[in-house]
PDB file of C-alpha atoms in Angstrom:
ATOM      1  CA  MET V   1      28.938 -28.297 134.109  1.00  0.00           C
ATOM      2  CA  PRO V   2      26.901 -30.858 136.112  1.00  0.00           C
ATOM      3  CA  LEU V   3      25.022 -29.757 139.191  1.00  0.00           C
ATOM      4  CA  LEU V   4      26.558 -30.576 142.549  1.00  0.00           C
ATOM      5  CA  TYR V   5      24.012 -33.255 143.433  1.00  0.00           C
ATOM      6  CA  GLU V   6      24.546 -34.924 140.036  1.00  0.00           C
ATOM      7  CA  THR V   7      28.295 -35.084 140.651  1.00  0.00           C
ATOM      8  CA  ALA V   8      27.753 -36.514 144.136  1.00  0.00           C
ATOM      9  CA  ARG V   9      25.311 -39.110 142.811  1.00  0.00           C
ATOM     10  CA  LYS V  10      27.728 -40.121 140.035  1.00  0.00           C
ATOM     11  CA  GLY V  11      30.457 -40.642 142.634  1.00  0.00           C
ATOM     12  CA  ALA V  12      28.207 -42.933 144.655  1.00  0.00           C
ATOM     13  CA  THR V  13      26.949 -45.003 141.706  1.00  0.00           C
ATOM     14  CA  ILE V  14      29.975 -45.233 139.395  1.00  0.00           C
ATOM     15  CA  ASN V  15      30.680 -48.735 138.091  1.00  0.00           C
ATOM     16  CA  GLU V  16      33.967 -50.620 137.967  1.00  0.00           C
ATOM     17  CA  ALA V  17      34.225 -50.270 134.187  1.00  0.00           C
ATOM     18  CA  GLU V  18      34.250 -46.481 134.373  1.00  0.00           C
ATOM     19  CA  ILE V  19      36.670 -46.569 137.304  1.00  0.00           C
ATOM     20  CA  GLY V  20      38.962 -48.552 135.016  1.00  0.00           C
ATOM     21  CA  MET V  21      38.642 -45.849 132.358  1.00  0.00           C
ATOM     22  CA  ILE V  22      39.582 -43.203 134.915  1.00  0.00           C
ATOM     23  CA  VAL V  23      42.633 -45.238 135.962  1.00  0.00           C
ATOM     24  CA  ASP V  24      43.747 -45.530 132.331  1.00  0.00           C
ATOM     25  CA  LYS V  25      43.616 -41.734 131.983  1.00  0.00           C
ATOM     26  CA  LEU V  26      45.214 -40.957 135.337  1.00  0.00           C
ATOM     27  CA  LYS V  27      48.259 -43.219 135.260  1.00  0.00           C
ATOM     28  CA  PRO V  28      50.049 -41.635 132.270  1.00  0.00           C
ATOM     29  CA  GLN V  29      49.528 -38.143 133.708  1.00  0.00           C
ATOM     30  CA  ILE V  30      50.341 -38.652 137.390  1.00  0.00           C
ATOM     31  CA  SER V  31      53.973 -38.685 138.537  1.00  0.00           C
ATOM     32  CA  GLY V  32      52.854 -39.748 142.000  1.00  0.00           C
ATOM     33  CA  GLU V  33      50.654 -42.741 142.730  1.00  0.00           C
ATOM     34  CA  VAL V  34      47.250 -43.885 141.507  1.00  0.00           C
ATOM     35  CA  ARG V  35      45.557 -46.408 143.773  1.00  0.00           C
ATOM     36  CA  MET V  36      42.190 -47.670 142.581  1.00  0.00           C
ATOM     37  CA  ASP V  37      42.254 -51.248 143.891  1.00  0.00           C
ATOM     38  CA  LYS V  38      39.655 -52.396 146.401  1.00  0.00           C
ATOM     39  CA  TYR V  39      42.185 -52.660 149.265  1.00  0.00           C
ATOM     40  CA  ASN V  40      43.271 -49.021 149.038  1.00  0.00           C
ATOM     41  CA  ARG V  41      39.725 -47.841 148.500  1.00  0.00           C
ATOM     42  CA  LEU V  42      38.792 -49.589 151.742  1.00  0.00           C
ATOM     43  CA  MET V  43      41.793 -48.087 153.562  1.00  0.00           C
ATOM     44  CA  TYR V  44      40.762 -44.577 152.504  1.00  0.00           C
ATOM     45  CA  SER V  45      37.066 -45.089 153.261  1.00  0.00           C
ATOM     46  CA  THR V  46      37.516 -43.877 156.845  1.00  0.00           C
ATOM     47  CA  ASP V  47      39.269 -41.155 158.786  1.00  0.00           C
ATOM     48  CA  ALA V  48      39.436 -40.491 162.528  1.00  0.00           C
ATOM     49  CA  SER V  49      35.640 -40.293 162.640  1.00  0.00           C
ATOM     50  CA  MET V  50      33.072 -43.079 162.839  1.00  0.00           C
ATOM     51  CA  TYR V  51      31.971 -42.526 159.229  1.00  0.00           C
ATOM     52  CA  GLN V  52      32.787 -44.751 156.267  1.00  0.00           C
ATOM     53  CA  MET V  53      32.338 -43.989 152.558  1.00  0.00           C
ATOM     54  CA  THR V  54      34.160 -45.985 149.898  1.00  0.00           C
ATOM     55  CA  PRO V  55      36.003 -43.636 147.516  1.00  0.00           C
ATOM     56  CA  ILE V  56      36.315 -44.056 143.767  1.00  0.00           C
ATOM     57  CA  GLY V  57      40.065 -44.262 144.233  1.00  0.00           C
ATOM     58  CA  VAL V  58      43.121 -42.416 145.483  1.00  0.00           C
ATOM     59  CA  VAL V  59      45.647 -40.111 143.831  1.00  0.00           C
ATOM     60  CA  ILE V  60      48.809 -39.354 145.807  1.00  0.00           C
ATOM     61  CA  PRO V  61      50.330 -36.344 144.015  1.00  0.00           C
ATOM     62  CA  ARG V  62      53.978 -35.366 143.913  1.00  0.00           C
ATOM     63  CA  THR V  63      53.341 -32.007 142.260  1.00  0.00           C
ATOM     64  CA  ALA V  64      50.624 -29.461 141.566  1.00  0.00           C
ATOM     65  CA  ASP V  65      50.616 -30.803 137.993  1.00  0.00           C
ATOM     66  CA  ASP V  66      49.357 -34.112 139.384  1.00  0.00           C
ATOM     67  CA  VAL V  67      46.580 -32.351 141.270  1.00  0.00           C
ATOM     68  CA  GLU V  68      45.548 -30.433 138.165  1.00  0.00           C
ATOM     69  CA  ALA V  69      45.475 -33.624 136.083  1.00  0.00           C
ATOM     70  CA  ALA V  70      43.365 -35.450 138.670  1.00  0.00           C
ATOM     71  CA  ILE V  71      40.840 -32.615 138.834  1.00  0.00           C
ATOM     72  CA  ARG V  72      40.578 -32.265 135.057  1.00  0.00           C
ATOM     73  CA  ILE V  73      40.011 -36.007 134.601  1.00  0.00           C
ATOM     74  CA  ALA V  74      37.461 -36.075 137.414  1.00  0.00           C
ATOM     75  CA  LYS V  75      35.644 -33.202 135.692  1.00  0.00           C
ATOM     76  CA  GLU V  76      35.619 -35.114 132.393  1.00  0.00           C
ATOM     77  CA  HIS V  77      33.866 -38.016 134.118  1.00  0.00           C
ATOM     78  CA  GLY V  78      31.610 -35.859 136.274  1.00  0.00           C
ATOM     79  CA  VAL V  79      32.841 -37.261 139.591  1.00  0.00           C
ATOM     80  CA  PRO V  80      33.881 -35.440 142.789  1.00  0.00           C
ATOM     81  CA  VAL V  81      37.363 -35.001 144.225  1.00  0.00           C
ATOM     82  CA  MET V  82      38.203 -34.863 147.926  1.00  0.00           C
ATOM     83  CA  PRO V  83      41.451 -33.260 149.171  1.00  0.00           C
ATOM     84  CA  ARG V  84      42.855 -35.115 152.191  1.00  0.00           C
ATOM     85  CA  GLY V  85      45.545 -34.255 154.713  1.00  0.00           C
ATOM     86  CA  GLY V  86      46.232 -36.354 157.788  1.00  0.00           C
ATOM     87  CA  GLY V  87      42.703 -37.747 158.030  1.00  0.00           C
ATOM     88  CA  THR V  88      42.468 -36.653 161.668  1.00  0.00           C
ATOM     89  CA  ALA V  89      39.101 -34.876 161.500  1.00  0.00           C
ATOM     90  CA  LEU V  90      36.287 -36.244 163.634  1.00  0.00           C
ATOM     91  CA  ALA V  91      33.264 -35.412 161.469  1.00  0.00           C
ATOM     92  CA  GLY V  92      33.985 -37.389 158.299  1.00  0.00           C
ATOM     93  CA  GLN V  93      35.404 -34.438 156.354  1.00  0.00           C
ATOM     94  CA  THR V  94      37.797 -36.633 154.339  1.00  0.00           C
ATOM     95  CA  THR V  95      35.392 -39.475 153.535  1.00  0.00           C
ATOM     96  CA  ASN V  96      33.433 -39.330 150.304  1.00  0.00           C
ATOM     97  CA  HIS V  97      32.454 -41.245 147.167  1.00  0.00           C
ATOM     98  CA  ALA V  98      35.135 -39.312 145.304  1.00  0.00           C
ATOM     99  CA  ILE V  99      38.679 -39.403 144.002  1.00  0.00           C
ATOM    100  CA  ILE V 100      40.705 -38.799 147.152  1.00  0.00           C
ATOM    101  CA  ILE V 101      43.758 -36.565 146.661  1.00  0.00           C
ATOM    102  CA  ASP V 102      46.137 -37.398 149.515  1.00  0.00           C
ATOM    103  CA  PHE V 103      48.729 -34.641 150.011  1.00  0.00           C
ATOM    104  CA  SER V 104      50.389 -36.123 153.092  1.00  0.00           C
ATOM    105  CA  LYS V 105      52.958 -38.451 151.474  1.00  0.00           C
ATOM    106  CA  TYR V 106      54.849 -36.289 148.973  1.00  0.00           C
ATOM    107  CA  MET V 107      53.561 -32.695 149.052  1.00  0.00           C
ATOM    108  CA  ARG V 108      54.738 -31.996 152.594  1.00  0.00           C
ATOM    109  CA  ASN V 109      57.742 -29.736 152.157  1.00  0.00           C
ATOM    110  CA  ILE V 110      58.718 -26.330 153.479  1.00  0.00           C
ATOM    111  CA  VAL V 111      59.394 -24.234 150.387  1.00  0.00           C
ATOM    112  CA  GLU V 112      60.689 -21.041 152.010  1.00  0.00           C
ATOM    113  CA  VAL V 113      60.893 -19.355 155.409  1.00  0.00           C
ATOM    114  CA  SER V 114      61.321 -15.643 156.095  1.00  0.00           C
ATOM    115  CA  PRO V 115      62.142 -15.291 159.814  1.00  0.00           C
ATOM    116  CA  GLU V 116      62.390 -11.508 159.505  1.00  0.00           C
ATOM    117  CA  GLU V 117      58.905 -11.174 158.025  1.00  0.00           C
ATOM    118  CA  ARG V 118      57.574 -14.094 160.093  1.00  0.00           C
ATOM    119  CA  TRP V 119      56.073 -16.174 157.293  1.00  0.00           C
ATOM    120  CA  ALA V 120      56.651 -19.562 155.705  1.00  0.00           C
ATOM    121  CA  LYS V 121      55.623 -20.973 152.332  1.00  0.00           C
ATOM    122  CA  VAL V 122      54.739 -24.656 152.652  1.00  0.00           C
ATOM    123  CA  GLN V 123      53.011 -27.456 150.805  1.00  0.00           C
ATOM    124  CA  PRO V 124      49.621 -28.553 152.160  1.00  0.00           C
ATOM    125  CA  GLY V 125      50.707 -31.985 153.359  1.00  0.00           C
ATOM    126  CA  ILE V 126      53.205 -30.772 155.963  1.00  0.00           C
ATOM    127  CA  VAL V 127      52.304 -31.712 159.531  1.00  0.00           C
ATOM    128  CA  ASN V 128      51.637 -28.797 161.896  1.00  0.00           C
ATOM    129  CA  ASN V 129      54.244 -29.837 164.446  1.00  0.00           C
ATOM    130  CA  HIS V 130      56.881 -30.350 161.748  1.00  0.00           C
ATOM    131  CA  LEU V 131      56.503 -26.742 160.645  1.00  0.00           C
ATOM    132  CA  SER V 132      56.723 -25.486 164.225  1.00  0.00           C
ATOM    133  CA  ALA V 133      59.847 -27.599 164.823  1.00  0.00           C
ATOM    134  CA  ALA V 134      61.501 -26.244 161.679  1.00  0.00           C
ATOM    135  CA  VAL V 135      61.094 -22.599 162.722  1.00  0.00           C
ATOM    136  CA  ARG V 136      61.626 -23.004 166.470  1.00  0.00           C
ATOM    137  CA  ASN V 137      65.255 -21.844 166.313  1.00  0.00           C
ATOM    138  CA  HIS V 138      63.988 -18.523 164.944  1.00  0.00           C
ATOM    139  CA  GLY V 139      61.741 -18.095 167.972  1.00  0.00           C
ATOM    140  CA  LEU V 140      58.670 -18.827 165.855  1.00  0.00           C
ATOM    141  CA  MET V 141      55.838 -21.364 165.827  1.00  0.00           C
ATOM    142  CA  TYR V 142      52.669 -22.132 163.900  1.00  0.00           C
ATOM    143  CA  GLY V 143      49.820 -20.810 166.033  1.00  0.00           C
ATOM    144  CA  PRO V 144      46.876 -23.216 165.554  1.00  0.00           C
ATOM    145  CA  ASP V 145      47.479 -26.228 167.798  1.00  0.00           C
ATOM    146  CA  PRO V 146      44.662 -28.794 167.605  1.00  0.00           C
ATOM    147  CA  VAL V 147      45.193 -31.865 169.767  1.00  0.00           C
ATOM    148  CA  THR V 148      46.073 -33.796 166.596  1.00  0.00           C
ATOM    149  CA  SER V 149      48.952 -31.453 165.657  1.00  0.00           C
ATOM    150  CA  ALA V 150      51.403 -34.366 165.587  1.00  0.00           C
ATOM    151  CA  ARG V 151      49.517 -35.768 162.560  1.00  0.00           C
ATOM    152  CA  ALA V 152      47.221 -33.001 161.307  1.00  0.00           C
ATOM    153  CA  THR V 153      48.419 -31.125 158.223  1.00  0.00           C
ATOM    154  CA  ILE V 154      48.415 -27.452 157.298  1.00  0.00           C
ATOM    155  CA  GLY V 155      46.174 -28.173 154.305  1.00  0.00           C
ATOM    156  CA  GLY V 156      43.655 -30.030 156.436  1.00  0.00           C
ATOM    157  CA  GLY V 157      43.700 -27.171 158.912  1.00  0.00           C
ATOM    158  CA  ILE V 158      42.946 -24.746 156.095  1.00  0.00           C
ATOM    159  CA  GLY V 159      39.955 -26.872 155.143  1.00  0.00           C
ATOM    160  CA  ASN V 160      38.602 -27.013 158.688  1.00  0.00           C
ATOM    161  CA  ASN V 161      39.770 -23.596 159.910  1.00  0.00           C
ATOM    162  CA  SER V 162      41.362 -25.526 162.762  1.00  0.00           C
ATOM    163  CA  CYS V 163      42.218 -23.925 166.061  1.00  0.00           C
ATOM    164  CA  GLY V 164      43.164 -25.502 169.380  1.00  0.00           C
ATOM    165  CA  PRO V 165      43.298 -24.980 173.133  1.00  0.00           C
ATOM    166  CA  HIS V 166      45.477 -21.854 172.767  1.00  0.00           C
ATOM    167  CA  SER V 167      43.397 -20.234 170.029  1.00  0.00           C
ATOM    168  CA  VAL V 168      42.209 -17.475 172.366  1.00  0.00           C
ATOM    169  CA  ILE V 169      45.843 -16.314 172.352  1.00  0.00           C
ATOM    170  CA  TYR V 170      47.210 -17.397 168.970  1.00  0.00           C
ATOM    171  CA  GLY V 171      44.030 -17.441 166.891  1.00  0.00           C
ATOM    172  CA  LYS V 172      42.628 -19.961 164.446  1.00  0.00           C
ATOM    173  CA  THR V 173      43.863 -20.937 160.992  1.00  0.00           C
ATOM    174  CA  LEU V 174      42.019 -18.020 159.360  1.00  0.00           C
ATOM    175  CA  ASP V 175      44.255 -15.666 161.340  1.00  0.00           C
ATOM    176  CA  HIS V 176      47.468 -17.249 160.028  1.00  0.00           C
ATOM    177  CA  ILE V 177      47.034 -18.023 156.318  1.00  0.00           C
ATOM    178  CA  LEU V 178      48.129 -15.065 154.192  1.00  0.00           C
ATOM    179  CA  GLU V 179      47.928 -16.432 150.632  1.00  0.00           C
ATOM    180  CA  VAL V 180      47.201 -19.727 148.859  1.00  0.00           C
ATOM    181  CA  ASP V 181      47.952 -21.366 145.556  1.00  0.00           C
ATOM    182  CA  ALA V 182      45.014 -23.505 144.521  1.00  0.00           C
ATOM    183  CA  ILE V 183      43.334 -25.351 141.669  1.00  0.00           C
ATOM    184  CA  LEU V 184      39.702 -24.722 140.776  1.00  0.00           C
ATOM    185  CA  SER V 185      37.092 -27.248 139.690  1.00  0.00           C
ATOM    186  CA  ASP V 186      37.893 -26.687 135.999  1.00  0.00           C
ATOM    187  CA  GLY V 187      41.584 -27.415 136.580  1.00  0.00           C
ATOM    188  CA  SER V 188      42.700 -23.781 136.335  1.00  0.00           C
ATOM    189  CA  ARG V 189      45.333 -22.524 138.754  1.00  0.00           C
ATOM    190  CA  VAL V 190      44.870 -19.480 140.940  1.00  0.00           C
ATOM    191  CA  HIS V 191      46.824 -17.506 143.497  1.00  0.00           C
ATOM    192  CA  PHE V 192      44.670 -15.837 146.135  1.00  0.00           C
ATOM    193  CA  ALA V 193      46.184 -12.911 148.049  1.00  0.00           C
ATOM    194  CA  PRO V 194      45.080  -9.423 149.135  1.00  0.00           C
ATOM    195  CA  THR V 195      43.821  -7.808 145.923  1.00  0.00           C
ATOM    196  CA  THR V 196      42.782  -4.196 145.458  1.00  0.00           C
ATOM    197  CA  GLY V 197      42.633  -1.299 143.011  1.00  0.00           C
ATOM    198  CA  SER V 198      43.081  -1.936 139.299  1.00  0.00           C
ATOM    199  CA  LEU V 199      44.188  -5.527 139.901  1.00  0.00           C
ATOM    200  CA  LEU V 200      40.900  -6.271 141.666  1.00  0.00           C
ATOM    201  CA  GLU V 201      38.969  -4.573 138.864  1.00  0.00           C
ATOM    202  CA  ASP V 202      40.805  -6.729 136.330  1.00  0.00           C
ATOM    203  CA  LYS V 203      40.008  -9.888 138.291  1.00  0.00           C
ATOM    204  CA  MET V 204      36.341  -8.939 138.583  1.00  0.00           C
ATOM    205  CA  SER V 205      36.072  -8.394 134.825  1.00  0.00           C
ATOM    206  CA  GLU V 206      37.756 -11.638 133.706  1.00  0.00           C
ATOM    207  CA  ASN V 207      35.610 -14.054 131.695  1.00  0.00           C
ATOM    208  CA  THR V 208      36.998 -17.020 133.622  1.00  0.00           C
ATOM    209  CA  LEU V 209      35.926 -19.183 136.524  1.00  0.00           C
ATOM    210  CA  GLU V 210      38.265 -17.174 138.752  1.00  0.00           C
ATOM    211  CA  GLY V 211      36.659 -13.928 137.619  1.00  0.00           C
ATOM    212  CA  ALA V 212      33.192 -15.337 138.300  1.00  0.00           C
ATOM    213  CA  ILE V 213      34.297 -16.341 141.792  1.00  0.00           C
ATOM    214  CA  TYR V 214      35.426 -12.785 142.578  1.00  0.00           C
ATOM    215  CA  ARG V 215      32.162 -11.335 141.274  1.00  0.00           C
ATOM    216  CA  GLU V 216      29.848 -13.854 142.928  1.00  0.00           C
ATOM    217  CA  THR V 217      31.620 -13.760 146.283  1.00  0.00           C
ATOM    218  CA  ARG V 218      31.224 -10.000 146.477  1.00  0.00           C
ATOM    219  CA  ARG V 219      27.628 -10.141 145.208  1.00  0.00           C
ATOM    220  CA  LEU V 220      26.605 -12.788 147.755  1.00  0.00           C
ATOM    221  CA  ALA V 221      28.200 -10.836 150.583  1.00  0.00           C
ATOM    222  CA  TRP V 222      26.695  -7.512 149.555  1.00  0.00           C
ATOM    223  CA  GLU V 223      23.181  -8.810 148.839  1.00  0.00           C
ATOM    224  CA  ASN V 224      23.041 -10.688 152.132  1.00  0.00           C
ATOM    225  CA  SER V 225      25.005  -8.262 154.284  1.00  0.00           C
ATOM    226  CA  ALA V 226      22.110  -7.471 156.636  1.00  0.00           C
ATOM    227  CA  GLU V 227      21.431 -11.134 157.352  1.00  0.00           C
ATOM    228  CA  ILE V 228      25.133 -11.919 157.672  1.00  0.00           C
ATOM    229  CA  GLU V 229      25.551  -9.082 160.156  1.00  0.00           C
ATOM    230  CA  GLN V 230      22.531 -10.236 162.139  1.00  0.00           C
ATOM    231  CA  ARG V 231      23.041 -13.995 162.132  1.00  0.00           C
ATOM    232  CA  PHE V 232      26.784 -14.691 162.000  1.00  0.00           C
ATOM    233  CA  PRO V 233      27.864 -15.405 165.606  1.00  0.00           C
ATOM    234  CA  LYS V 234      30.283 -12.888 167.127  1.00  0.00           C
ATOM    235  CA  ILE V 235      32.618 -15.400 168.780  1.00  0.00           C
ATOM    236  CA  LEU V 236      36.382 -15.896 168.672  1.00  0.00           C
ATOM    237  CA  ARG V 237      36.299 -19.540 167.601  1.00  0.00           C
ATOM    238  CA  ARG V 238      33.744 -19.426 164.808  1.00  0.00           C
ATOM    239  CA  VAL V 239      35.006 -22.103 162.429  1.00  0.00           C
ATOM    240  CA  MET V 240      31.820 -23.244 160.690  1.00  0.00           C
ATOM    241  CA  GLY V 241      30.575 -22.164 157.277  1.00  0.00           C
ATOM    242  CA  TYR V 242      31.975 -19.836 154.652  1.00  0.00           C
ATOM    243  CA  ASN V 243      33.534 -16.567 155.836  1.00  0.00           C
ATOM    244  CA  LEU V 244      31.254 -14.313 153.794  1.00  0.00           C
ATOM    245  CA  ASP V 245      31.406 -11.628 156.458  1.00  0.00           C
ATOM    246  CA  ASP V 246      34.948 -10.869 155.260  1.00  0.00           C
ATOM    247  CA  PHE V 247      33.627  -9.622 151.906  1.00  0.00           C
ATOM    248  CA  MET V 248      30.858  -7.191 152.859  1.00  0.00           C
ATOM    249  CA  GLY V 249      32.959  -4.049 152.467  1.00  0.00           C
ATOM    250  CA  GLU V 250      34.263  -2.283 149.366  1.00  0.00           C
ATOM    251  CA  GLY V 251      37.937  -2.632 150.208  1.00  0.00           C
ATOM    252  CA  PRO V 252      40.510  -5.239 149.200  1.00  0.00           C
ATOM    253  CA  MET V 253      39.476  -8.847 148.618  1.00  0.00           C
ATOM    254  CA  ASN V 254      41.542 -11.832 149.698  1.00  0.00           C
ATOM    255  CA  LEU V 255      39.787 -15.018 148.616  1.00  0.00           C
ATOM    256  CA  THR V 256      42.162 -16.947 150.834  1.00  0.00           C
ATOM    257  CA  ARG V 257      39.686 -16.085 153.569  1.00  0.00           C
ATOM    258  CA  ALA V 258      36.897 -17.806 151.640  1.00  0.00           C
ATOM    259  CA  VAL V 259      39.020 -20.927 151.156  1.00  0.00           C
ATOM    260  CA  VAL V 260      39.839 -21.308 154.864  1.00  0.00           C
ATOM    261  CA  GLY V 261      37.053 -23.304 156.468  1.00  0.00           C
ATOM    262  CA  SER V 262      35.513 -24.442 153.170  1.00  0.00           C
ATOM    263  CA  GLU V 263      36.374 -28.127 153.828  1.00  0.00           C
ATOM    264  CA  GLY V 264      37.580 -28.829 150.291  1.00  0.00           C
ATOM    265  CA  THR V 265      34.340 -27.715 148.650  1.00  0.00           C
ATOM    266  CA  LEU V 266      35.805 -24.756 146.744  1.00  0.00           C
ATOM    267  CA  VAL V 267      39.397 -25.486 145.693  1.00  0.00           C
ATOM    268  CA  ALA V 268      42.302 -27.863 146.138  1.00  0.00           C
ATOM    269  CA  VAL V 269      45.077 -25.967 147.913  1.00  0.00           C
ATOM    270  CA  THR V 270      48.534 -26.787 146.565  1.00  0.00           C
TER     271      THR V 270
END
């Protein structure tokens, strides 16, 4: 597996011939859209920030199968991928020399709502306000309310650990996401949820990328627990960096809490 800087450099220096090869592999495997022309690459080179980075191209998935295919093909060519929601972030989080995976067009549905248990299962491209509107008749709402909630997506909020002006009451995204389905960098699918007991032991012992993630997350948290305890700020709206402080104990692990705030660097949430 190439090192991170090698993948980033490949994304920035890839030539048109290899982009054409990637297109030829993507199109038969993607039920959504593959946009690798210069016009669409220019359109996706910016977000709501002042930054601009021309992507390798754009995949607009209809299904998780599309996302998996895009990630596997990107891995074959050693280039990065960049999950994208509404593109409303102000720090360039969705600009990169990468294959952009835009969830906002097709993967924006509400899959299931349980008013009694107060949860909803949704796809990452759904807009925050659309989810709140759909559950309003049940007396419910989605808590995080950034000023861009009319365009920002749940998936983008997971990446940024978004909050909003009412976060002191309703909390930030980390306080609202219970479980995630996601795809790892090798194209394997995972479901992250509270995991304990024999199930956690099984996960920790797996000879897979997922198993390595469980082991390394706990190791990093344990080995650096003193520094984490000393240096992580004790504030309500801490949204920067990985949430390693959630994994310092010996109890259950929910890697959902590592995904929230990771800005697309760890998984693609589906």
